[in-house]
Amino acid sequence: MTDNAPSSVPLVIYTGGTLGMVAGEHGLTPDGNIEARLARALDALPARRRAALPTFDMLAFPDPIDSSAATPREWQRLAREIARRYRDHPGVVVLHGTDTLAWTASSLAYQLQGLDRPVVVTGAMQPLEAEGSDAADNVELALRFAVNPALKEVAIAFGGKLLRGVRARKWQSHDADAFASPNSPLLGERIGRDPVLYPERGLSHQERGVPRFELPDYGPLAEGGVARIALWPGITARQVTAWLEDPALKGALLEVWGGGNVPEDPALLGVLAKASGQGKLLAAISQCPHGGIDIGHYAAGQGLNEAGVLSADDMTPEAALTKLVHLLARPLADGERRRRFLTRLVGER
Ligand code: ASP
C-alpha cells in the first residue's frame, strides 16, 4: 500500500466494477482481495508480456462498487485521492466499472487539469477469473501506458486502444472492444505485443504539464443539480418545465437533433429562456454520436441561441454533463462560467 515513501512504480486504484466481481447469490457483485487476484491474473500472461509489465503499488477502495452506483461524489473522491498521491508515482491506473467509466474519466480530466503524467482508467467486460476474460489484457495495457512519460492526460485503455478520457463513450454492451471516441482519434493502441502512443495527438502544451488541479466540492450538485434531457418528437413545454423548474437544478444538458435543431415551439423555447434567465446553465449537444452541432444553422434551431443555450459542439454527453457539474461547482461569475463552457479546457471539444 502506498501511504509511505515515494515510489517509482505506478499506483493502481481499485474502485470496483466487473473486473473485480465474483458470482454472488443475486448475480455478479464487487469483491475484495483484489491485490492477490490481480497478481494471479497478470502472472498467467505469457512470460514475455509478463516480463514487460511494471510492478505497481495498489490502493483498493474498501467499499468497491458497481459503477452504476457512482455519483459526482465518487468522481470527487477519486480525483482527490489521485491529487493526494500522484506525485509519488510515474502514473496512475484506475480500475473502474465500464458502465459509467467514461463519465468518471471525463470528470477526472476537468478536476486534474494540467496533468503532467498519465492517469489511465480501465476495467473489463468480464471478471478476472472468467474464462477468456479481457481483464488482464486491459490492465496490462493500462499499466504499460501508465509508465509512458509522454502521456500527460486522463486516458482510457480498453480493448487494445488508448482513448482520450474526455472524448470516450462506452459503445458496446457486450464486446470486449467496448469503448470508442467518435469525434477524436485514438491516443494510442496495442500493435502486436506492444502499446504504441501517438504523442502528437496529445494535449497542447498549454493544456498539460503544469498541474493546476481544480477540486471543488461536487456534493451540493450530486443529487440532481444537473439533468440530461433528450428531446423526442412530441416533447412538450410542460415536461421540460418539470425538469427545469426544480429549484435544486442548476444546469441541464439538452440532447437536440442533428446539427442543432429543436421544435419551433414558442412555449418550449420560452421555458428554456426562462431557465437561462434564472441563471441556470443550459447547453446542447446532438443526439447523433458523430459530428457536432451548429446552433442557428436552421431557423428551427435559432431559438436555442435566443434562449441562451450554449453549444457543446461535438462533445460527448459524458464530457458535456461533467463539465456542467464542474463549472457549476466552482465559484465563478455567470459570464465566466459560460465563457469556460465554450472554451476547450482539456481537449473535450
Ligand atoms: N456494471 C458494471 C460496472 O459498471 C459493469 C462493468 O464493470 O463492466 O461496474
PDB file of N, CA, C and O in Angstrom, residues 70-113:
ATOM      1  N   ALA A  70     -22.171   5.070  -9.019  1.00  0.00           N
ATOM      2  CA  ALA A  70     -21.325   6.273  -8.873  1.00  0.00           C
ATOM      3  C   ALA A  70     -22.157   7.542  -9.027  1.00  0.00           C
ATOM      4  O   ALA A  70     -23.144   7.581  -9.763  1.00  0.00           O
ATOM      5  N   THR A  71     -21.751   8.583  -8.325  1.00  0.00           N
ATOM      6  CA  THR A  71     -22.359   9.915  -8.445  1.00  0.00           C
ATOM      7  C   THR A  71     -21.197  10.912  -8.530  1.00  0.00           C
ATOM      8  O   THR A  71     -20.032  10.521  -8.370  1.00  0.00           O
ATOM      9  N   PRO A  72     -21.482  12.194  -8.709  1.00  0.00           N
ATOM     10  CA  PRO A  72     -20.382  13.166  -8.689  1.00  0.00           C
ATOM     11  C   PRO A  72     -19.543  13.089  -7.409  1.00  0.00           C
ATOM     12  O   PRO A  72     -18.361  13.443  -7.415  1.00  0.00           O
ATOM     13  N   ARG A  73     -20.115  12.596  -6.331  1.00  0.00           N
ATOM     14  CA  ARG A  73     -19.319  12.451  -5.096  1.00  0.00           C
ATOM     15  C   ARG A  73     -18.170  11.460  -5.303  1.00  0.00           C
ATOM     16  O   ARG A  73     -17.079  11.653  -4.796  1.00  0.00           O
ATOM     17  N   GLU A  74     -18.445  10.375  -6.024  1.00  0.00           N
ATOM     18  CA  GLU A  74     -17.388   9.381  -6.280  1.00  0.00           C
ATOM     19  C   GLU A  74     -16.328   9.978  -7.216  1.00  0.00           C
ATOM     20  O   GLU A  74     -15.141   9.715  -7.063  1.00  0.00           O
ATOM     21  N   TRP A  75     -16.744  10.804  -8.188  1.00  0.00           N
ATOM     22  CA  TRP A  75     -15.758  11.433  -9.079  1.00  0.00           C
ATOM     23  C   TRP A  75     -14.829  12.321  -8.255  1.00  0.00           C
ATOM     24  O   TRP A  75     -13.616  12.358  -8.462  1.00  0.00           O
ATOM     25  N   GLN A  76     -15.444  13.036  -7.324  1.00  0.00           N
ATOM     26  CA  GLN A  76     -14.663  13.954  -6.470  1.00  0.00           C
ATOM     27  C   GLN A  76     -13.712  13.173  -5.572  1.00  0.00           C
ATOM     28  O   GLN A  76     -12.537  13.519  -5.438  1.00  0.00           O
ATOM     29  N   ARG A  77     -14.220  12.120  -4.976  1.00  0.00           N
ATOM     30  CA  ARG A  77     -13.387  11.330  -4.060  1.00  0.00           C
ATOM     31  C   ARG A  77     -12.167  10.767  -4.795  1.00  0.00           C
ATOM     32  O   ARG A  77     -11.037  10.812  -4.294  1.00  0.00           O
ATOM     33  N   LEU A  78     -12.409  10.263  -5.997  1.00  0.00           N
ATOM     34  CA  LEU A  78     -11.317   9.659  -6.762  1.00  0.00           C
ATOM     35  C   LEU A  78     -10.287  10.711  -7.170  1.00  0.00           C
ATOM     36  O   LEU A  78      -9.076  10.500  -7.040  1.00  0.00           O
ATOM     37  N   ALA A  79     -10.748  11.853  -7.639  1.00  0.00           N
ATOM     38  CA  ALA A  79      -9.811  12.911  -8.050  1.00  0.00           C
ATOM     39  C   ALA A  79      -8.968  13.353  -6.859  1.00  0.00           C
ATOM     40  O   ALA A  79      -7.761  13.592  -6.983  1.00  0.00           O
ATOM     41  N   ARG A  80      -9.595  13.484  -5.710  1.00  0.00           N
ATOM     42  CA  ARG A  80      -8.839  13.930  -4.521  1.00  0.00           C
ATOM     43  C   ARG A  80      -7.805  12.891  -4.122  1.00  0.00           C
ATOM     44  O   ARG A  80      -6.702  13.224  -3.705  1.00  0.00           O
ATOM     45  N   GLU A  81      -8.182  11.631  -4.232  1.00  0.00           N
ATOM     46  CA  GLU A  81      -7.238  10.556  -3.901  1.00  0.00           C
ATOM     47  C   GLU A  81      -6.032  10.618  -4.848  1.00  0.00           C
ATOM     48  O   GLU A  81      -4.882  10.509  -4.419  1.00  0.00           O
ATOM     49  N   ILE A  82      -6.319  10.808  -6.134  1.00  0.00           N
ATOM     50  CA  ILE A  82      -5.218  10.883  -7.105  1.00  0.00           C
ATOM     51  C   ILE A  82      -4.367  12.127  -6.830  1.00  0.00           C
ATOM     52  O   ILE A  82      -3.132  12.066  -6.824  1.00  0.00           O
ATOM     53  N   ALA A  83      -5.016  13.255  -6.575  1.00  0.00           N
ATOM     54  CA  ALA A  83      -4.277  14.504  -6.327  1.00  0.00           C
ATOM     55  C   ALA A  83      -3.358  14.359  -5.110  1.00  0.00           C
ATOM     56  O   ALA A  83      -2.263  14.903  -5.077  1.00  0.00           O
ATOM     57  N   ARG A  84      -3.815  13.622  -4.130  1.00  0.00           N
ATOM     58  CA  ARG A  84      -3.041  13.445  -2.904  1.00  0.00           C
ATOM     59  C   ARG A  84      -1.810  12.562  -3.137  1.00  0.00           C
ATOM     60  O   ARG A  84      -0.790  12.711  -2.481  1.00  0.00           O
ATOM     61  N   ARG A  85      -1.896  11.637  -4.094  1.00  0.00           N
ATOM     62  CA  ARG A  85      -0.862  10.607  -4.210  1.00  0.00           C
ATOM     63  C   ARG A  85      -0.046  10.656  -5.488  1.00  0.00           C
ATOM     64  O   ARG A  85       0.986   9.985  -5.576  1.00  0.00           O
ATOM     65  N   TYR A  86      -0.493  11.381  -6.515  1.00  0.00           N
ATOM     66  CA  TYR A  86       0.119  11.190  -7.832  1.00  0.00           C
ATOM     67  C   TYR A  86       1.601  11.531  -7.874  1.00  0.00           C
ATOM     68  O   TYR A  86       2.359  10.924  -8.628  1.00  0.00           O
ATOM     69  N   ARG A  87       2.025  12.487  -7.050  1.00  0.00           N
ATOM     70  CA  ARG A  87       3.429  12.911  -7.101  1.00  0.00           C
ATOM     71  C   ARG A  87       4.394  11.779  -6.775  1.00  0.00           C
ATOM     72  O   ARG A  87       5.545  11.806  -7.161  1.00  0.00           O
ATOM     73  N   ASP A  88       3.912  10.800  -6.045  1.00  0.00           N
ATOM     74  CA  ASP A  88       4.773   9.673  -5.645  1.00  0.00           C
ATOM     75  C   ASP A  88       4.858   8.573  -6.697  1.00  0.00           C
ATOM     76  O   ASP A  88       5.481   7.542  -6.438  1.00  0.00           O
ATOM     77  N   HIS A  89       4.218   8.786  -7.832  1.00  0.00           N
ATOM     78  CA  HIS A  89       4.164   7.706  -8.829  1.00  0.00           C
ATOM     79  C   HIS A  89       4.335   8.278 -10.228  1.00  0.00           C
ATOM     80  O   HIS A  89       3.874   9.387 -10.507  1.00  0.00           O
ATOM     81  N   PRO A  90       4.940   7.499 -11.129  1.00  0.00           N
ATOM     82  CA  PRO A  90       5.079   7.997 -12.507  1.00  0.00           C
ATOM     83  C   PRO A  90       3.739   8.066 -13.232  1.00  0.00           C
ATOM     84  O   PRO A  90       3.589   8.801 -14.209  1.00  0.00           O
ATOM     85  N   GLY A  91       2.778   7.315 -12.750  1.00  0.00           N
ATOM     86  CA  GLY A  91       1.459   7.315 -13.379  1.00  0.00           C
ATOM     87  C   GLY A  91       0.482   6.579 -12.496  1.00  0.00           C
ATOM     88  O   GLY A  91       0.865   5.915 -11.526  1.00  0.00           O
ATOM     89  N   VAL A  92      -0.797   6.716 -12.837  1.00  0.00           N
ATOM     90  CA  VAL A  92      -1.858   6.100 -12.030  1.00  0.00           C
ATOM     91  C   VAL A  92      -2.772   5.309 -12.962  1.00  0.00           C
ATOM     92  O   VAL A  92      -3.100   5.773 -14.057  1.00  0.00           O
ATOM     93  N   VAL A  93      -3.169   4.119 -12.518  1.00  0.00           N
ATOM     94  CA  VAL A  93      -4.182   3.325 -13.225  1.00  0.00           C
ATOM     95  C   VAL A  93      -5.404   3.256 -12.317  1.00  0.00           C
ATOM     96  O   VAL A  93      -5.273   2.998 -11.122  1.00  0.00           O
ATOM     97  N   VAL A  94      -6.562   3.517 -12.888  1.00  0.00           N
ATOM     98  CA  VAL A  94      -7.809   3.395 -12.116  1.00  0.00           C
ATOM     99  C   VAL A  94      -8.595   2.207 -12.663  1.00  0.00           C
ATOM    100  O   VAL A  94      -8.871   2.147 -13.863  1.00  0.00           O
ATOM    101  N   LEU A  95      -8.932   1.270 -11.798  1.00  0.00           N
ATOM    102  CA  LEU A  95      -9.779   0.130 -12.189  1.00  0.00           C
ATOM    103  C   LEU A  95     -11.213   0.484 -11.834  1.00  0.00           C
ATOM    104  O   LEU A  95     -11.514   0.789 -10.670  1.00  0.00           O
ATOM    105  N   HIS A  96     -12.090   0.449 -12.831  1.00  0.00           N
ATOM    106  CA  HIS A  96     -13.422   1.039 -12.686  1.00  0.00           C
ATOM    107  C   HIS A  96     -14.424   0.199 -13.464  1.00  0.00           C
ATOM    108  O   HIS A  96     -14.081  -0.382 -14.493  1.00  0.00           O
ATOM    109  N   GLY A  97     -15.653   0.176 -13.040  1.00  0.00           N
ATOM    110  CA  GLY A  97     -16.709  -0.469 -13.819  1.00  0.00           C
ATOM    111  C   GLY A  97     -16.872   0.234 -15.155  1.00  0.00           C
ATOM    112  O   GLY A  97     -16.684   1.448 -15.259  1.00  0.00           O
ATOM    113  N   THR A  98     -17.233  -0.529 -16.181  1.00  0.00           N
ATOM    114  CA  THR A  98     -17.281   0.076 -17.520  1.00  0.00           C
ATOM    115  C   THR A  98     -18.526   0.934 -17.743  1.00  0.00           C
ATOM    116  O   THR A  98     -18.506   1.831 -18.583  1.00  0.00           O
ATOM    117  N   ASP A  99     -19.601   0.660 -17.010  1.00  0.00           N
ATOM    118  CA  ASP A  99     -20.861   1.333 -17.338  1.00  0.00           C
ATOM    119  C   ASP A  99     -20.763   2.847 -17.229  1.00  0.00           C
ATOM    120  O   ASP A  99     -21.283   3.569 -18.078  1.00  0.00           O
ATOM    121  N   THR A 100     -20.124   3.364 -16.198  1.00  0.00           N
ATOM    122  CA  THR A 100     -20.005   4.828 -16.088  1.00  0.00           C
ATOM    123  C   THR A 100     -18.538   5.258 -16.127  1.00  0.00           C
ATOM    124  O   THR A 100     -18.202   6.359 -15.698  1.00  0.00           O
ATOM    125  N   LEU A 101     -17.697   4.397 -16.687  1.00  0.00           N
ATOM    126  CA  LEU A 101     -16.262   4.705 -16.750  1.00  0.00           C
ATOM    127  C   LEU A 101     -15.981   6.005 -17.526  1.00  0.00           C
ATOM    128  O   LEU A 101     -15.149   6.823 -17.114  1.00  0.00           O
ATOM    129  N   ALA A 102     -16.688   6.210 -18.625  1.00  0.00           N
ATOM    130  CA  ALA A 102     -16.431   7.407 -19.436  1.00  0.00           C
ATOM    131  C   ALA A 102     -16.838   8.679 -18.682  1.00  0.00           C
ATOM    132  O   ALA A 102     -16.236   9.744 -18.871  1.00  0.00           O
ATOM    133  N   TRP A 103     -17.838   8.585 -17.829  1.00  0.00           N
ATOM    134  CA  TRP A 103     -18.256   9.751 -17.023  1.00  0.00           C
ATOM    135  C   TRP A 103     -17.154  10.092 -16.025  1.00  0.00           C
ATOM    136  O   TRP A 103     -16.779  11.257 -15.858  1.00  0.00           O
ATOM    137  N   THR A 104     -16.646   9.056 -15.360  1.00  0.00           N
ATOM    138  CA  THR A 104     -15.592   9.287 -14.371  1.00  0.00           C
ATOM    139  C   THR A 104     -14.336   9.835 -15.045  1.00  0.00           C
ATOM    140  O   THR A 104     -13.717  10.778 -14.554  1.00  0.00           O
ATOM    141  N   ALA A 105     -13.964   9.238 -16.191  1.00  0.00           N
ATOM    142  CA  ALA A 105     -12.753   9.697 -16.880  1.00  0.00           C
ATOM    143  C   ALA A 105     -12.919  11.158 -17.299  1.00  0.00           C
ATOM    144  O   ALA A 105     -11.988  11.968 -17.168  1.00  0.00           O
ATOM    145  N   SER A 106     -14.107  11.526 -17.781  1.00  0.00           N
ATOM    146  CA  SER A 106     -14.339  12.922 -18.188  1.00  0.00           C
ATOM    147  C   SER A 106     -14.224  13.842 -16.983  1.00  0.00           C
ATOM    148  O   SER A 106     -13.564  14.885 -17.040  1.00  0.00           O
ATOM    149  N   SER A 107     -14.846  13.454 -15.899  1.00  0.00           N
ATOM    150  CA  SER A 107     -14.805  14.294 -14.712  1.00  0.00           C
ATOM    151  C   SER A 107     -13.367  14.442 -14.191  1.00  0.00           C
ATOM    152  O   SER A 107     -12.947  15.544 -13.806  1.00  0.00           O
ATOM    153  N   LEU A 108     -12.612  13.359 -14.199  1.00  0.00           N
ATOM    154  CA  LEU A 108     -11.214  13.453 -13.741  1.00  0.00           C
ATOM    155  C   LEU A 108     -10.443  14.456 -14.590  1.00  0.00           C
ATOM    156  O   LEU A 108      -9.597  15.205 -14.084  1.00  0.00           O
ATOM    157  N   ALA A 109     -10.716  14.474 -15.892  1.00  0.00           N
ATOM    158  CA  ALA A 109      -9.974  15.389 -16.776  1.00  0.00           C
ATOM    159  C   ALA A 109     -10.180  16.847 -16.349  1.00  0.00           C
ATOM    160  O   ALA A 109      -9.231  17.640 -16.340  1.00  0.00           O
ATOM    161  N   TYR A 110     -11.405  17.206 -15.981  1.00  0.00           N
ATOM    162  CA  TYR A 110     -11.647  18.606 -15.551  1.00  0.00           C
ATOM    163  C   TYR A 110     -11.043  18.883 -14.181  1.00  0.00           C
ATOM    164  O   TYR A 110     -10.584  19.989 -13.905  1.00  0.00           O
ATOM    165  N   GLN A 111     -11.062  17.881 -13.318  1.00  0.00           N
ATOM    166  CA  GLN A 111     -10.540  18.109 -11.967  1.00  0.00           C
ATOM    167  C   GLN A 111      -9.012  18.119 -11.944  1.00  0.00           C
ATOM    168  O   GLN A 111      -8.408  18.840 -11.160  1.00  0.00           O
ATOM    169  N   LEU A 112      -8.407  17.299 -12.819  1.00  0.00           N
ATOM    170  CA  LEU A 112      -6.944  17.169 -12.796  1.00  0.00           C
ATOM    171  C   LEU A 112      -6.333  17.937 -13.968  1.00  0.00           C
ATOM    172  O   LEU A 112      -5.502  17.409 -14.719  1.00  0.00           O
ATOM    173  N   GLN A 113      -6.727  19.172 -14.143  1.00  0.00           N
ATOM    174  CA  GLN A 113      -6.235  19.953 -15.289  1.00  0.00           C
ATOM    175  C   GLN A 113      -4.731  20.164 -15.186  1.00  0.00           C
ATOM    176  O   GLN A 113      -4.177  20.357 -14.115  1.00  0.00           O
TER     177      GLN A 113
END
